[in-house]
XYZ file of C-alpha atoms in Angstrom:
716
model
C -15.598 -24.363 -75.861
C -13.490 -27.758 -75.993
C -15.265 -30.158 -78.337
C -14.264 -33.952 -76.941
C -13.328 -36.222 -79.617
C -16.597 -38.528 -80.950
C -17.162 -42.029 -79.371
C -16.658 -45.264 -81.706
C -15.091 -48.336 -81.904
C -11.660 -48.533 -83.295
C -8.832 -50.981 -84.019
C -5.406 -50.933 -85.313
C -3.128 -54.343 -86.405
C 0.369 -53.576 -85.580
C 3.089 -55.924 -86.319
C 6.657 -56.006 -84.432
C 10.313 -56.636 -85.871
C 11.417 -59.764 -84.790
C 14.275 -58.188 -83.189
C 12.236 -56.375 -80.793
C 11.711 -59.607 -79.048
C 8.449 -58.360 -77.063
C 6.378 -61.609 -76.899
C 7.747 -64.827 -75.811
C 4.632 -66.597 -75.692
C 2.483 -68.425 -78.650
C -0.536 -67.920 -76.540
C -2.459 -64.607 -76.924
C -2.490 -62.524 -73.561
C -5.309 -60.227 -72.770
C -4.695 -57.104 -71.084
C -6.737 -54.869 -69.345
C -5.417 -51.255 -68.166
C -6.506 -48.365 -66.733
C -6.863 -46.605 -70.131
C -9.843 -47.029 -72.604
C -8.168 -49.756 -74.595
C -8.131 -53.342 -74.434
C -5.311 -55.122 -76.629
C -4.607 -58.833 -77.673
C -0.692 -59.609 -77.882
C -0.157 -62.462 -80.682
C 3.616 -63.643 -80.905
C 3.251 -63.869 -85.028
C 0.758 -60.608 -85.534
C 1.578 -58.189 -82.986
C -0.887 -56.351 -81.136
C -4.323 -55.730 -81.952
C -5.975 -53.001 -80.234
C -9.638 -52.657 -79.426
C -11.897 -49.598 -77.994
C -14.026 -49.524 -75.648
C -13.145 -51.183 -72.384
C -16.840 -51.132 -71.471
C -18.219 -53.129 -74.446
C -15.817 -56.167 -73.457
C -17.858 -58.747 -75.674
C -17.983 -56.787 -78.886
C -14.011 -55.380 -78.603
C -12.820 -58.748 -78.316
C -15.015 -59.833 -81.033
C -13.453 -57.243 -83.212
C -10.108 -58.227 -81.915
C -10.189 -61.672 -83.291
C -11.409 -60.148 -86.666
C -8.421 -58.066 -86.649
C -6.160 -61.431 -85.747
C -7.691 -63.101 -88.695
C -6.910 -60.096 -91.218
C -10.621 -59.772 -91.938
C -10.629 -56.041 -90.290
C -7.889 -53.942 -90.500
C -9.050 -51.327 -88.339
C -10.078 -47.649 -89.142
C -11.499 -44.136 -87.675
C -10.444 -40.585 -87.981
C -6.669 -39.378 -86.742
C -8.369 -37.210 -83.842
C -6.445 -34.395 -81.883
C -3.517 -36.633 -81.189
C -3.505 -39.531 -83.614
C -6.559 -41.743 -82.252
C -5.900 -44.864 -84.174
C -2.512 -45.016 -86.056
C -0.990 -43.557 -83.015
C -1.519 -47.237 -81.340
C 1.500 -48.939 -83.609
C 3.934 -49.076 -80.688
C 6.453 -50.908 -82.818
C 6.666 -48.478 -85.855
C 8.502 -45.591 -85.356
C 7.485 -44.215 -88.704
C 3.711 -44.001 -87.657
C 4.670 -42.580 -84.408
C 6.513 -39.695 -86.403
C 3.305 -39.250 -88.396
C 1.588 -38.965 -85.160
C 3.939 -36.382 -84.101
C 3.571 -34.613 -86.915
C -0.410 -34.310 -86.608
C 0.291 -33.311 -82.897
C 2.342 -30.733 -83.678
C 0.113 -29.058 -86.268
C -2.937 -29.396 -83.567
C -0.864 -28.197 -80.826
C 0.245 -25.099 -82.603
C -3.521 -24.072 -82.770
C -4.112 -24.872 -79.367
C -1.579 -23.278 -77.713
C -1.862 -19.912 -80.034
C -5.605 -19.834 -78.605
C -4.574 -20.504 -74.869
C -1.469 -17.627 -74.956
C -3.788 -15.205 -76.791
C -6.169 -15.416 -74.094
C -3.577 -15.205 -71.304
C -2.143 -12.182 -73.210
C -5.416 -10.392 -73.615
C -5.876 -10.658 -69.449
C -2.247 -9.628 -68.843
C -2.800 -6.284 -70.921
C -6.522 -5.926 -69.496
C -7.129 -7.034 -66.052
C -10.767 -7.390 -66.368
C -13.085 -10.568 -64.690
C -14.183 -10.846 -68.320
C -10.519 -11.523 -69.683
C -9.743 -13.343 -66.467
C -12.712 -15.717 -67.179
C -11.899 -16.104 -70.907
C -7.969 -16.786 -70.007
C -8.999 -19.696 -67.445
C -11.436 -21.248 -69.949
C -8.512 -21.522 -72.389
C -6.205 -23.075 -69.870
C -8.828 -25.660 -69.286
C -8.885 -26.113 -72.887
C -5.241 -26.575 -73.372
C -4.970 -28.772 -70.045
C -7.504 -31.257 -71.938
C -5.530 -31.148 -75.042
C -2.316 -32.165 -73.464
C -4.069 -34.751 -71.203
C -5.627 -36.503 -74.527
C -2.157 -35.993 -76.257
C -0.138 -37.977 -73.299
C -3.032 -40.614 -73.163
C -2.948 -41.480 -76.854
C 1.340 -41.123 -76.716
C 1.072 -43.648 -73.874
C -0.213 -46.311 -76.217
C 2.983 -46.281 -78.075
C 5.786 -48.381 -76.465
C 7.972 -45.236 -76.770
C 10.399 -46.379 -74.045
C 11.819 -48.860 -76.493
C 12.238 -46.519 -79.631
C 15.815 -46.746 -80.984
C 15.435 -42.987 -82.555
C 16.646 -40.880 -79.661
C 14.980 -37.812 -81.193
C 11.680 -39.774 -81.217
C 12.202 -41.220 -77.677
C 12.877 -37.483 -76.375
C 9.953 -35.940 -78.137
C 7.849 -38.707 -76.444
C 8.945 -38.206 -73.001
C 8.271 -34.488 -73.301
C 4.887 -35.090 -74.694
C 4.031 -37.533 -71.664
C 5.190 -34.886 -69.150
C 2.288 -32.427 -69.247
C 3.032 -30.536 -65.990
C -0.162 -29.250 -64.167
C -2.076 -30.378 -66.856
C -2.325 -33.785 -65.052
C -4.473 -32.569 -62.501
C -7.178 -31.695 -64.711
C -7.355 -35.421 -65.371
C -7.770 -36.294 -61.859
C -10.074 -33.438 -60.680
C -11.063 -30.825 -63.105
C -12.576 -28.895 -60.302
C -9.123 -28.678 -58.719
C -7.411 -27.885 -61.463
C -9.913 -25.039 -62.155
C -9.172 -24.102 -58.718
C -5.395 -23.943 -59.076
C -5.636 -21.564 -62.084
C -8.228 -19.307 -60.472
C -5.515 -19.054 -57.185
C -2.700 -18.041 -59.622
C -5.261 -15.644 -61.714
C -6.157 -14.229 -58.377
C -2.648 -13.764 -56.990
C -1.175 -11.957 -59.993
C -4.213 -9.718 -59.921
C -3.567 -8.698 -56.495
C 0.076 -8.203 -57.051
C -0.236 -6.191 -60.807
C -2.999 -4.056 -58.950
C -1.057 -3.151 -55.979
C -0.611 0.299 -55.088
C 0.465 2.331 -52.131
C -0.953 5.874 -50.995
C 0.492 8.569 -49.077
C -1.634 10.501 -46.555
C -2.213 13.154 -49.175
C -4.215 10.785 -51.355
C -1.162 10.423 -53.843
C -0.875 6.793 -54.897
C 1.757 4.771 -56.494
C 1.967 1.769 -58.238
C 5.093 -0.194 -58.556
C 6.045 0.551 -62.513
C 6.991 3.274 -62.443
C 6.446 5.185 -59.147
C 7.449 3.237 -56.722
C 10.514 1.842 -58.523
C 11.570 5.556 -59.050
C 11.173 6.285 -55.543
C 13.344 3.324 -54.539
C 15.975 4.318 -56.753
C 16.347 7.911 -56.437
C 15.166 8.540 -52.813
C 17.797 8.649 -49.675
C 15.333 9.061 -47.039
C 15.499 6.374 -44.415
C 11.754 6.587 -43.448
C 10.462 7.361 -46.669
C 12.224 4.315 -48.137
C 10.999 2.537 -44.846
C 7.381 3.478 -45.703
C 7.317 2.580 -49.446
C 8.949 -1.207 -48.394
C 6.459 -1.969 -45.865
C 3.386 -0.690 -47.813
C 4.028 -2.664 -50.818
C 4.541 -5.843 -48.726
C 1.177 -4.658 -47.053
C -0.541 -4.183 -50.477
C 0.383 -7.552 -52.278
C 2.010 -10.451 -50.293
C -0.165 -10.094 -46.864
C -3.335 -10.599 -49.001
C -2.559 -13.859 -50.425
C -0.691 -15.909 -48.047
C -3.637 -18.336 -47.294
C -3.916 -18.796 -51.261
C -0.374 -19.343 -51.782
C -0.487 -22.343 -49.459
C -3.531 -23.798 -51.066
C -1.774 -23.232 -54.424
C 1.307 -25.205 -52.942
C -0.866 -28.107 -52.126
C -2.457 -28.095 -55.695
C 0.675 -27.611 -57.187
C 2.068 -30.803 -55.603
C -1.112 -32.776 -56.351
C -0.123 -32.268 -60.107
C 3.474 -33.100 -59.558
C 2.762 -36.360 -58.278
C 0.183 -37.170 -60.763
C 3.382 -36.747 -63.159
C 5.274 -39.146 -60.898
C 7.095 -36.501 -58.928
C 7.683 -36.323 -55.689
C 6.606 -32.704 -55.521
C 6.476 -29.384 -57.326
C 10.425 -28.507 -56.501
C 11.184 -31.934 -57.966
C 9.242 -31.381 -60.985
C 11.089 -28.034 -61.904
C 14.320 -29.426 -61.126
C 13.794 -32.124 -63.916
C 13.907 -29.698 -66.380
C 17.828 -29.582 -65.964
C 17.795 -33.298 -66.926
C 20.767 -33.522 -63.999
C 20.874 -35.961 -60.930
C 22.900 -33.596 -59.303
C 21.570 -30.274 -60.071
C 21.306 -28.883 -56.530
C 24.962 -30.057 -55.606
C 26.143 -28.066 -59.032
C 24.200 -24.895 -57.715
C 25.667 -25.162 -54.310
C 29.189 -25.784 -55.769
C 28.972 -22.544 -57.909
C 27.379 -20.478 -55.075
C 30.298 -21.458 -52.898
C 32.892 -20.214 -55.697
C 31.167 -16.977 -56.101
C 30.584 -16.005 -52.391
C 33.947 -14.576 -51.676
C 33.141 -11.893 -54.224
C 29.630 -11.474 -53.054
C 31.024 -10.800 -49.408
C 33.422 -8.342 -50.479
C 30.747 -6.403 -52.348
C 28.327 -6.534 -49.811
C 31.344 -5.132 -47.052
C 31.936 -2.059 -49.494
C 28.316 -1.161 -50.030
C 27.764 -1.827 -46.415
C 30.392 0.575 -45.380
C 29.412 3.041 -48.071
C 25.822 3.286 -46.883
C 26.709 3.657 -43.274
C 28.257 6.910 -44.161
C 24.495 8.204 -45.933
C 22.431 7.111 -43.099
C 24.434 6.412 -39.852
C 25.970 3.742 -38.536
C 22.886 3.653 -35.962
C 20.582 2.598 -38.594
C 22.550 -0.895 -39.106
C 22.159 -3.785 -36.676
C 25.114 -5.288 -35.477
C 24.552 -8.515 -36.508
C 26.344 -7.289 -39.905
C 22.996 -7.026 -42.387
C 22.154 -4.446 -44.406
C 18.421 -3.016 -43.699
C 16.597 -4.453 -47.102
C 15.142 -1.239 -48.204
C 18.008 0.775 -48.475
C 19.657 -0.886 -51.579
C 17.765 0.748 -54.206
C 15.098 -1.878 -55.224
C 12.175 -3.224 -53.690
C 13.696 -6.726 -53.392
C 17.446 -5.889 -52.673
C 18.173 -8.424 -55.837
C 19.961 -5.214 -57.863
C 21.835 -2.619 -56.621
C 22.641 -0.671 -59.496
C 20.757 2.320 -58.472
C 23.129 2.857 -55.762
C 25.902 3.503 -58.446
C 26.347 7.213 -57.766
C 27.057 6.412 -54.055
C 29.218 3.468 -54.716
C 31.584 4.931 -57.660
C 34.817 4.411 -56.226
C 36.674 6.871 -58.208
C 34.012 9.746 -58.368
C 35.873 12.344 -60.602
C 35.618 9.772 -63.747
C 32.816 9.782 -66.254
C 29.985 7.754 -65.335
C 28.860 4.955 -67.433
C 25.235 5.595 -66.083
C 23.667 6.962 -69.375
C 20.103 7.670 -67.976
C 20.633 11.139 -67.890
C 21.728 11.136 -71.712
C 18.933 9.313 -72.968
C 16.525 11.645 -71.285
C 18.667 14.965 -72.594
C 18.621 13.721 -75.991
C 14.914 12.922 -75.553
C 14.892 9.132 -76.365
C 11.598 7.476 -77.177
C 10.749 3.708 -75.974
C 10.567 2.831 -79.467
C 14.206 4.007 -80.006
C 15.560 2.262 -76.992
C 14.104 -1.220 -78.556
C 15.484 -0.618 -81.715
C 19.026 0.181 -80.142
C 18.508 -3.457 -79.448
C 17.053 -4.558 -82.437
C 20.317 -3.032 -84.343
C 22.703 -5.104 -82.101
C 21.104 -8.184 -82.711
C 21.009 -7.742 -86.644
C 24.529 -6.577 -86.388
C 25.491 -10.372 -85.389
C 23.698 -11.410 -88.456
C 20.495 -12.625 -86.221
C 16.673 -11.663 -87.150
C 15.344 -8.496 -87.066
C 11.855 -8.329 -85.215
C 8.949 -9.359 -87.229
C 6.336 -6.720 -88.036
C 3.768 -8.331 -85.755
C 6.109 -7.433 -82.899
C 6.073 -3.900 -83.407
C 2.254 -3.950 -84.223
C 0.998 -5.980 -81.266
C 3.552 -5.546 -78.347
C 2.910 -3.579 -75.555
C 5.777 -1.643 -74.922
C 4.675 1.296 -72.562
C 2.135 1.537 -69.800
C -1.461 1.842 -71.525
C -2.630 5.497 -70.933
C -6.516 4.728 -71.573
C -7.297 3.539 -67.909
C -6.473 -0.167 -68.152
C -4.980 -2.350 -65.502
C -2.126 -4.351 -66.616
C 0.534 -6.607 -65.556
C 3.743 -4.377 -65.937
C 5.986 -6.830 -65.157
C 8.571 -7.177 -68.278
C 7.867 -10.451 -70.413
C 8.584 -12.010 -73.976
C 5.526 -14.076 -75.484
C 5.430 -16.821 -78.301
C 2.317 -17.657 -79.619
C 3.364 -20.680 -81.075
C 2.277 -20.014 -84.799
C 5.788 -19.374 -85.933
C 5.197 -15.755 -86.715
C 3.679 -13.695 -83.624
C 6.264 -12.726 -81.048
C 5.809 -10.134 -78.363
C 7.102 -8.286 -75.317
C 4.741 -6.844 -72.668
C 6.434 -4.034 -70.797
C 5.954 -0.526 -68.991
C 9.427 0.911 -70.336
C 10.864 3.946 -68.705
C 13.688 5.824 -70.268
C 16.706 4.318 -68.076
C 19.694 2.373 -68.472
C 18.308 -0.070 -66.349
C 15.298 -0.409 -69.008
C 17.441 -0.286 -71.816
C 19.081 -3.717 -70.342
C 15.950 -5.180 -69.481
C 15.008 -4.673 -73.236
C 18.157 -6.657 -74.542
C 17.049 -9.181 -71.970
C 13.520 -9.557 -73.258
C 14.447 -9.374 -76.909
C 16.860 -12.003 -76.119
C 13.770 -14.274 -75.698
C 12.309 -13.012 -78.733
C 15.545 -14.013 -80.624
C 15.631 -17.488 -78.884
C 11.940 -17.982 -80.348
C 12.788 -17.035 -83.635
C 15.944 -19.108 -83.969
C 13.622 -22.390 -82.954
C 10.535 -21.556 -84.185
C 10.670 -24.119 -87.141
C 11.163 -27.048 -84.487
C 8.285 -29.382 -83.248
C 6.467 -27.368 -80.267
C 8.061 -29.806 -77.978
C 11.526 -28.501 -78.698
C 10.410 -24.835 -78.769
C 12.202 -23.750 -75.410
C 15.678 -23.327 -74.079
C 18.045 -25.913 -73.495
C 17.270 -25.288 -69.811
C 15.522 -22.510 -68.568
C 18.909 -20.574 -67.359
C 19.606 -20.497 -71.208
C 16.660 -18.456 -72.189
C 17.456 -16.376 -69.681
C 21.070 -15.592 -70.492
C 20.768 -14.609 -74.296
C 19.889 -11.421 -74.097
C 21.959 -10.279 -70.828
C 24.660 -12.041 -72.942
C 24.411 -8.910 -75.721
C 24.095 -6.589 -72.727
C 27.569 -7.413 -71.391
C 28.788 -5.932 -74.757
C 26.081 -3.058 -75.088
C 26.914 -1.637 -71.722
C 30.695 -1.286 -72.256
C 31.827 2.261 -72.713
C 33.279 1.609 -75.821
C 29.659 0.487 -77.290
C 28.146 3.193 -75.475
C 30.495 5.738 -77.096
C 30.184 3.822 -80.641
C 26.302 4.466 -80.304
C 26.423 8.111 -79.087
C 25.374 7.500 -75.792
C 28.938 8.445 -74.216
C 31.031 11.263 -74.901
C 34.260 9.673 -74.448
C 36.095 6.808 -72.842
C 38.654 7.099 -70.574
C 41.173 3.905 -70.790
C 42.737 4.068 -67.669
C 42.439 1.665 -64.342
C 40.144 3.904 -62.100
C 37.701 3.813 -65.197
C 37.897 0.242 -65.354
C 37.005 -0.119 -61.659
C 34.460 2.530 -61.705
C 32.773 0.133 -64.618
C 33.214 -2.989 -63.191
C 31.753 -1.684 -59.714
C 28.516 -0.636 -61.898
C 28.284 -4.171 -63.508
C 29.025 -5.990 -60.092
C 26.083 -4.100 -58.441
C 23.861 -5.334 -61.153
C 25.098 -8.826 -61.143
C 27.324 -9.789 -58.549
C 24.409 -8.359 -55.862
C 21.879 -10.710 -57.618
C 23.727 -13.942 -57.013
C 22.360 -14.995 -53.712
C 18.788 -13.564 -53.970
C 18.675 -15.946 -57.295
C 19.912 -18.952 -55.243
C 17.562 -18.648 -52.257
C 14.229 -17.728 -54.106
C 13.850 -21.430 -55.013
C 15.387 -22.650 -52.121
C 12.353 -21.054 -50.252
C 9.737 -22.493 -52.518
C 11.308 -25.997 -52.660
C 11.163 -26.038 -48.856
C 7.322 -25.148 -48.994
C 6.807 -28.025 -51.605
C 8.488 -30.869 -49.751
C 6.777 -29.935 -46.392
C 10.235 -28.446 -44.534
C 8.632 -24.915 -44.755
C 5.133 -25.338 -43.448
C 2.376 -22.423 -43.910
C 3.059 -21.137 -40.096
C 6.724 -20.733 -41.072
C 6.613 -19.175 -44.397
C 7.695 -15.765 -43.575
C 10.118 -16.964 -40.884
C 11.740 -19.304 -43.168
C 11.666 -16.544 -45.933
C 14.045 -14.204 -43.799
C 16.183 -16.892 -42.612
C 17.160 -17.468 -46.112
C 17.517 -14.048 -47.014
C 19.446 -12.922 -43.771
C 21.756 -16.170 -44.401
C 22.801 -16.019 -47.795
C 22.088 -12.320 -48.932
C 23.203 -10.398 -45.802
C 19.889 -8.384 -45.640
C 17.441 -8.213 -42.700
C 14.109 -6.733 -42.487
C 14.139 -3.231 -41.192
C 11.161 -3.849 -39.030
C 9.934 -6.621 -37.382
C 7.986 -9.308 -39.499
C 5.640 -11.850 -37.959
C 3.823 -14.822 -39.739
C 0.624 -12.108 -40.456
C 3.099 -10.944 -43.083
C 3.817 -12.950 -46.401
C 6.642 -11.093 -47.789
C 7.699 -13.621 -50.614
C 4.513 -12.732 -52.066
C 5.895 -9.233 -52.767
C 8.174 -10.551 -55.697
C 6.288 -11.226 -59.095
C 7.660 -14.278 -59.465
C 5.711 -16.006 -56.484
C 2.403 -15.319 -57.076
C 3.541 -15.475 -60.949
C 4.665 -18.988 -60.291
C 7.570 -18.501 -62.363
C 10.659 -20.804 -61.141
C 13.576 -18.443 -60.212
C 16.867 -20.684 -60.092
C 16.693 -19.993 -63.830
C 18.138 -16.391 -63.405
C 21.029 -17.897 -61.167
C 21.816 -20.440 -63.666
C 21.823 -17.625 -66.587
C 24.226 -15.569 -64.194
C 26.592 -18.417 -64.670
C 26.150 -19.578 -68.104
C 25.968 -15.961 -69.773
C 29.641 -15.117 -68.901
C 30.700 -18.327 -70.313
C 28.646 -17.859 -73.539
C 30.376 -14.108 -73.335
C 33.749 -15.470 -73.271
C 33.569 -17.760 -76.059
C 31.729 -15.412 -78.646
C 34.485 -12.803 -77.666
C 36.743 -15.661 -79.023
C 35.053 -16.063 -81.848
C 34.902 -12.027 -82.214
C 38.552 -12.296 -82.184
C 38.837 -10.055 -79.008
C 41.805 -9.247 -77.437
C 42.257 -7.716 -73.846
C 40.388 -7.983 -70.823
C 36.879 -9.622 -71.208
C 35.006 -6.940 -69.451
C 36.233 -4.832 -72.320
C 34.729 -7.113 -75.015
C 32.037 -5.745 -77.308
C 31.100 -8.454 -79.968
C 29.183 -6.043 -81.819
C 29.327 -6.298 -85.855
C 30.757 -9.840 -85.330
C 29.489 -12.403 -87.609
C 31.203 -15.110 -86.442
C 29.965 -14.356 -82.770
C 26.471 -14.145 -84.178
C 26.613 -17.610 -85.924
C 28.201 -19.536 -82.916
C 25.357 -18.217 -80.928
C 22.741 -18.858 -83.669
C 24.078 -22.396 -83.647
C 23.204 -23.105 -80.031
C 19.968 -21.174 -79.940
C 18.456 -23.118 -83.002
C 18.952 -26.273 -80.915
C 16.148 -25.183 -78.571
C 15.562 -27.777 -76.377
C 16.064 -30.585 -78.804
C 19.453 -31.933 -77.189
C 20.315 -32.122 -73.592
C 22.035 -28.733 -72.365
C 25.476 -29.879 -71.836
C 25.555 -30.720 -75.400
C 24.100 -27.410 -76.066
C 26.718 -25.681 -73.773
C 29.593 -27.472 -75.367
C 28.215 -26.372 -78.483
C 29.017 -22.740 -77.794
C 31.713 -22.892 -75.338
C 33.422 -26.255 -75.925
C 32.926 -27.651 -72.011
C 29.861 -29.382 -70.931
C 29.885 -28.138 -67.172
C 28.857 -24.951 -65.723
C 31.313 -22.935 -63.775
C 32.252 -19.712 -62.319
C 35.506 -19.271 -63.785
C 34.554 -16.685 -66.504
C 32.411 -14.376 -63.796
C 35.816 -14.768 -61.859
C 38.247 -13.518 -65.049
C 35.690 -10.913 -65.922
C 35.469 -9.220 -62.213
C 39.234 -9.887 -61.391
C 40.372 -6.493 -61.335
C 37.271 -5.566 -58.932
C 37.972 -8.381 -56.745
C 41.456 -7.561 -56.017
C 40.557 -3.690 -55.772
C 37.772 -4.873 -53.139
C 39.811 -6.998 -50.996
C 42.369 -3.874 -50.636
C 39.402 -1.943 -49.488
C 38.194 -4.202 -47.101
C 41.597 -5.350 -45.569
C 41.041 -5.290 -41.730
C 37.428 -5.333 -41.814
C 34.759 -7.955 -41.315
C 32.977 -8.677 -44.233
C 30.630 -11.473 -43.034
C 27.660 -11.502 -41.006
C 25.523 -13.469 -38.905
C 23.461 -16.292 -40.292
C 20.428 -15.150 -38.092
C 18.678 -12.312 -38.561
C 18.884 -9.381 -35.886
C 16.180 -9.279 -33.168
C 13.710 -6.511 -33.937
C 11.512 -5.492 -31.614
C 9.392 -2.702 -33.395
C 6.533 -4.242 -35.610
C 5.581 -2.648 -38.839
C 2.182 -2.557 -37.738
C 3.112 0.101 -35.230
C 4.482 2.337 -38.089
C 2.314 5.006 -39.603
C 3.141 4.981 -43.580
C 3.688 8.633 -44.456
C 5.737 10.750 -46.941
C 8.611 12.558 -45.721
C 6.869 15.910 -46.187
C 4.087 14.632 -44.503
C 6.103 13.881 -41.411
C 6.958 17.191 -41.026
C 3.469 18.423 -41.162
C 2.978 15.646 -38.603
C 5.574 16.718 -36.236
C 4.772 20.222 -36.473
C 1.084 19.702 -36.065
C 1.792 17.727 -32.554
C 4.053 20.849 -31.306
C 0.916 22.967 -32.011
C -1.209 20.630 -30.178
C 0.964 20.574 -27.273
C 1.464 24.244 -27.093
C -2.292 24.607 -27.200
C -2.927 22.036 -24.658
C -0.053 24.014 -22.624
C -1.410 27.598 -23.191
C -5.210 26.991 -22.926
C -4.785 26.079 -19.222
C -2.445 28.610 -18.276
C -4.694 31.095 -19.590
C -7.589 29.874 -17.886
C -5.607 29.692 -14.276
C -4.816 33.372 -15.240
C -8.592 34.425 -15.693
C -9.848 32.730 -12.923
C -7.356 34.207 -10.768
C -8.314 37.756 -11.778
């Protein structure tokens, strides 16, 4: 339970530098504001703050005493520096206030994150209620801190570091809603918890009673099955089990999120999210990057579609040029790496998919994490703390607990407790995911000694990029051979194209999905996508940008965005698109630091202390500097650009162009017209369909045979 600050009178006399020029009149000025303080401005003596407003006479009397020098003010410092925080002219006092804020914030955020962790690793009603209560306490703290920070004239600070921190502490996100309407804030968090629970507990069941959760059951099915109808059943059933159940809740969430954003003086929640990138032309930058990379995606899409037609038959593909979304080896068609076996340009060459090797050698989950940790330490970066190994959830629990399996990295804000939550499978894909999540942990470790306000990525995309940068080295044939997971490396053109294809199926396939996810949400937030167009606009974007289409008719009774974790989980997604761009920029610079020679796609920075230092120097900045400064620190450039991606994939780009010569590589912007709604489907497994078909034949035979026999008997 949150204990509010005690009520008491308090006043602080402040003095202003003559250079500040804040006061032009010799007459004291009375200020009444929406805050709980009143103050008098004196040209010679500065400000006298008095509290509370409701006792105006006493407060004014105290201010007079303050001006006369009889009273100097007093009272406890409180959660966010109750009294000395009012010294708006004294930046030293402001720094003292920040120090006290930082100490208390670590405690408050640790408690909140701990409650959230307990719920995510054990989805019970009791844990949900505790998590929601902890979020309310955190919001109260954030509001209190922002209110007390507002009593400084921090916009006039000359110390840019101090100014940046005050701007951050004043921008409190959804906690602003708690100040305006505590009930609405509780409702917002309740809706988010309910949606995440629907998603995390989602299961699909076959007619024989066998049920699958997303991890690992459905994920494995989509990765391995090549049965068109079985894939269709899983695709539809997952959306029925998750997104379809939360559409009304999502509309309520969007409305409340907008209220919170407006309380922070943003037009809507989308504008608030974009503000994290400190760039006025952020949307224009994204569009430019997408346009630069679009030709590579078009050629990959055309090649993959042609190959898939040989597997499923051309009649399964719409004439509009789209690929049915359930055929790409992934629930959301965001990564096509599970099609690598089909798409391999030169099948006779050794595969870089080490999943069979990992299983043949009986690798454990802990060993996969050890591989990742060893790569970080080989660069001179931090190992995982002991608490990480003690408290992380690295596998799906077998004790019956329901958990949120979606992989995530957690900072508990006490400078020593960092964890990963993941239902790890023994696959190459999960090995890459481990590097991604451990990259978050490494970032946490590097900036843990900064102010709480600076414990974040330079921008959200930077945080997503760190582990993926190292994965670019880890997945090279050279590195896999060095750590004993690949028998030999063939340095020839065909092997290189095979490798680049596997990388493109993971990274290039993702680009339009990473781009469109938040285009949809921004439309929801700014009102251009109302509730009655949620699903329609979702598929407009997916058909237009991704070139994938729903395999069956979708309506506004469906809510397909909700079948992706980041929608109910309220995790902004454009960060992943940004990450795909900057990680290759990082990789290029780190390879130069490691004195790599040769093609960028063959670079492995393993054991390069120079590359490690360059990366560490950037990570240690946290969010203390604008992201262009951090980007320049590691790359020498202040601009995001796609040149490193194009350089990395150039041999594959040329090869794909040759393969697609004379072929149409585009598709219609509009989705194909589908007449069969998903509700007419009977979701059964392949084996069940066979039994169902045989049963129908038997019934027909019986219906035919019995009347014939009866007629014969009667005739006799």
